Amino acid sequence: MTPLLQVEGIAKMYGARIGCTDVSFDLYPGEVMGIVGESGSGKSTLLNCMAGHLQPDAGAVRFDTRTEGLRDTVTMSEPERRMLSRTDWAFVHQHARDGLRMNVSAGGNVGERLMAVNARHYGDIRDKAIDWLGRVEISADRIDDRPTAFSGGMQQRLQIARNLVTGPRLVFMDEPTGGLDVSVQARLLDLLRGLVREMGLSAIIVTHDLAVVRLLADRLMVMKDGHVIESGLTDQVLDDPQHAYTQLLVSSVLQV
Amino acid sequence: MSDYNFAYLDEQTKRMIRRAILKGLAIPGYQVPFASREMPMPYGWGTGGVQVSAAVLTPEDRFKVIDQGADDTTNAVSIRRFFEKTAGVAVTEATTEASVIQTRHRIPEAPLREDQILVYQVPIPEPLRFLEPSEVETRKMHSLEEYGLMHVKLYEDISQHGAIATAYAYPVKVEGRYVMDPSPIPKFDNPKLEMAGIQLFGAGREQRIYAVPPYTHVVSLDFDDYPFEPTKADHACDLCGATDSYLDELIMDDAGGRMFMCSDTDYCGTRCAAGHCGAQGTPLAEDAA
């Protein structure tokens, strides 16, 4: 089986400081990979390198394209990479404001990716937007409201709808539940888990919330100071942490 | 002739502008940066158009300036006099007699010929500006042909107003490649962008020149189920009776009296002189107000 994403020896330096270094893994279709670690451990740098937002200093990120099989996205041309990022990839930002157009209506936000791949029928675009708003539990009568009129949880759900409308195969998520209160988090996680299963999505989720990876991720990577210090099946890593830092991380979770 | 160099600008500057114009003509719709000069008028008064006109004018040219279609408004009169003084060129108000026409916000009603040049004054050359504030990003979008955002604006129009409400500066795609702002002409004029004359666009403050060569394919953006429609006031001209021209609405008194008249004064005057008469016009040309 070909992996959907093959990461090999990714390194990114910020001057003399290490952003992340020597990261390699394969992600297979339908698999959800969690990346955890404390602030500054390089997990967002890694995610941005994989999603093409940052140019890594070394290494390769090979993606299984629909037409040509595995291709290195680091060396492919910018138009190709940008095409991938609005068709086969999705990127869910921690702050919905970074991923939404705040002065464009919810329908326009969802429709943008469709129009970017040349949808030119207003009725069809609108029907699809309504369908997706429904899937993320935003009622259809809010379609012409701007995201500024939405709550934080709704904005996050709208961002997810906007990203998934073109049927991507790989979703990058950067702290998708950060800054939301726990009950809203729970519903969002429920929704994400449903969508991932239903659409057979592969996902890479960066978070510092161990509960989120426990719920969503099949596999887990633990990062510290730019290095991957431990990886394995989520339950295995969380229940039987080997590395001292992972043990600290797991034991630091507040028990209610 | 005055002590000015012909048409105010020095020859090196005109060469620089001509190079930008030629590049613009070679890449229809592409915004060519140029070193815009200070002109003896404020930004927003047509400094871009004036520089382009200065670069294309020859002593044999006959020059016409219109502002919102009219030859006799402040902006039009002052620019026309500017070139009368600094270039000594002949001027005219008749569209058919002019070889260079500088315009603000209109395309003349009379079709232009191959030997005519139309120079537009452009306030904001970037059609994506109000959707994407970063110039770095908009240039990238142009170079990668990522124009989905332009349709997001039209989508928003339909979802809010039930129709594409953009009435002027309606975005067009030139020769299947670049999306271009046709300057704030009413969308009624958009179909005329495919013409026999050369069209040059100058934005002085923004330092951009772009062009549409003769007979270039210009398509107004739209949706399959909401096609582009040029619109005008549903009325005939009250002076000359024309039903096919773009109209200005004038409030006549405090009681709500109003009249519609052609925004193109030369077109209206020519028709009146030929004996056409509208609802409030005087039949004889010499009696016309």
GROMACS .gro file of C-alpha atoms in nm, chain B residues 24-138:
model
  115
  280GLY     CA    1   0.107   4.659  -2.155
  281LEU     CA    2  -0.012   4.613  -2.514
  282ALA     CA    3   0.202   4.300  -2.548
  283ILE     CA    4   0.047   4.148  -2.233
  284PRO     CA    5  -0.317   4.259  -2.246
  285GLY     CA    6  -0.459   4.334  -1.902
  286TYR     CA    7  -0.128   4.302  -1.719
  287GLN     CA    8  -0.047   4.594  -1.487
  288VAL     CA    9   0.294   4.732  -1.581
  289PRO     CA   10   0.465   4.932  -1.306
  290PHE     CA   11   0.608   5.266  -1.422
  291ALA     CA   12   0.786   5.557  -1.259
  292SER     CA   13   0.490   5.791  -1.230
  293ARG     CA   14   0.590   6.159  -1.221
  294GLU     CA   15   0.451   6.444  -1.018
  295MET     CA   16   0.207   6.629  -1.236
  296PRO     CA   17   0.076   6.982  -1.182
  297MET     CA   18  -0.255   6.849  -1.052
  298PRO     CA   19  -0.357   6.644  -0.749
  299TYR     CA   20  -0.364   6.265  -0.747
  300GLY     CA   21  -0.714   6.150  -0.829
  301TRP     CA   22  -0.755   6.415  -1.099
  302GLY     CA   23  -0.619   6.200  -1.376
  303THR     CA   24  -0.242   6.215  -1.330
  304GLY     CA   25  -0.206   5.866  -1.477
  305GLY     CA   26  -0.421   5.943  -1.779
  306VAL     CA   27  -0.240   6.273  -1.838
  307GLN     CA   28   0.100   6.103  -1.838
  308VAL     CA   29  -0.018   5.838  -2.084
  309SER     CA   30  -0.171   6.107  -2.307
  310ALA     CA   31   0.150   6.309  -2.291
  311ALA     CA   32   0.347   6.003  -2.402
  312VAL     CA   33   0.125   5.920  -2.700
  313LEU     CA   34   0.039   6.270  -2.827
  314THR     CA   35   0.205   6.393  -3.148
  315PRO     CA   36   0.181   6.748  -3.286
  316GLU     CA   37  -0.062   6.626  -3.555
  317ASP     CA   38  -0.309   6.480  -3.305
  318ARG     CA   39  -0.652   6.614  -3.228
  319PHE     CA   40  -0.726   6.578  -2.857
  320LYS     CA   41  -1.056   6.532  -2.672
  321VAL     CA   42  -1.114   6.499  -2.299
  322ILE     CA   43  -1.431   6.376  -2.133
  323ASP     CA   44  -1.523   6.345  -1.768
  324GLN     CA   45  -1.823   6.120  -1.702
  325GLY     CA   46  -1.898   6.159  -2.073
  326ALA     CA   47  -1.903   6.539  -2.067
  327ASP     CA   48  -1.657   6.769  -2.243
  328ASP     CA   49  -1.743   7.074  -2.036
  329THR     CA   50  -1.677   6.973  -1.674
  330THR     CA   51  -1.391   7.120  -1.470
  331ASN     CA   52  -1.165   6.815  -1.496
  332ALA     CA   53  -1.214   6.780  -1.871
  333VAL     CA   54  -1.171   7.150  -1.944
  334SER     CA   55  -0.856   7.186  -1.735
  335ILE     CA   56  -0.684   6.880  -1.885
  336ARG     CA   57  -0.779   6.988  -2.236
  337ARG     CA   58  -0.638   7.337  -2.174
  338PHE     CA   59  -0.329   7.184  -2.016
  339PHE     CA   60  -0.241   7.009  -2.342
  340GLU     CA   61  -0.349   7.304  -2.554
  341LYS     CA   62  -0.093   7.508  -2.364
  342THR     CA   63   0.190   7.259  -2.322
  343ALA     CA   64   0.160   7.068  -2.650
  344GLY     CA   65  -0.020   7.312  -2.874
  345VAL     CA   66  -0.230   7.029  -3.017
  346ALA     CA   67  -0.566   7.085  -3.181
  347VAL     CA   68  -0.861   6.998  -2.962
  348THR     CA   69  -1.215   6.895  -3.035
  349GLU     CA   70  -1.533   6.790  -2.861
  350ALA     CA   71  -1.642   6.560  -3.144
  351THR     CA   72  -1.563   6.195  -3.075
  352THR     CA   73  -1.532   6.112  -3.445
  353GLU     CA   74  -1.279   6.388  -3.512
  354ALA     CA   75  -1.046   6.315  -3.219
  355SER     CA   76  -0.739   6.096  -3.257
  356VAL     CA   77  -0.663   6.075  -2.884
  357ILE     CA   78  -0.944   6.078  -2.628
  358GLN     CA   79  -0.871   6.094  -2.257
  359THR     CA   80  -1.165   5.978  -2.050
  360ARG     CA   81  -1.274   5.952  -1.693
  361HIS     CA   82  -1.542   5.691  -1.612
  362ARG     CA   83  -1.702   5.654  -1.958
  363ILE     CA   84  -1.649   5.509  -2.304
  364PRO     CA   85  -1.793   5.736  -2.576
  365GLU     CA   86  -2.118   5.617  -2.732
  366ALA     CA   87  -1.988   5.652  -3.089
  367PRO     CA   88  -1.782   5.344  -3.184
  368LEU     CA   89  -1.409   5.415  -3.201
  369ARG     CA   90  -1.200   5.354  -3.511
  370GLU     CA   91  -0.864   5.186  -3.557
  371ASP     CA   92  -0.685   5.522  -3.577
  372GLN     CA   93  -0.813   5.639  -3.239
  373ILE     CA   94  -0.662   5.595  -2.892
  374LEU     CA   95  -0.871   5.597  -2.576
  375VAL     CA   96  -0.683   5.686  -2.256
  376TYR     CA   97  -0.849   5.601  -1.926
  377GLN     CA   98  -0.786   5.764  -1.589
  378VAL     CA   99  -0.768   5.487  -1.331
  379PRO     CA  100  -0.796   5.541  -0.956
  380ILE     CA  101  -0.731   5.184  -0.837
  381PRO     CA  102  -0.591   4.949  -1.102
  382GLU     CA  103  -0.601   4.634  -0.888
  383PRO     CA  104  -0.939   4.458  -0.925
  384LEU     CA  105  -0.862   4.234  -0.626
  385ARG     CA  106  -0.762   4.520  -0.397
  386PHE     CA  107  -1.072   4.532  -0.179
  387LEU     CA  108  -1.074   4.155  -0.142
  388GLU     CA  109  -0.705   4.106  -0.073
  389PRO     CA  110  -0.522   4.405   0.075
  390SER     CA  111  -0.170   4.270   0.021
  391GLU     CA  112  -0.006   4.374  -0.307
  392VAL     CA  113   0.241   4.086  -0.276
  393GLU     CA  114  -0.049   3.843  -0.255
  394THR     CA  115  -0.252   3.998  -0.540
   0.00000   0.00000   0.00000
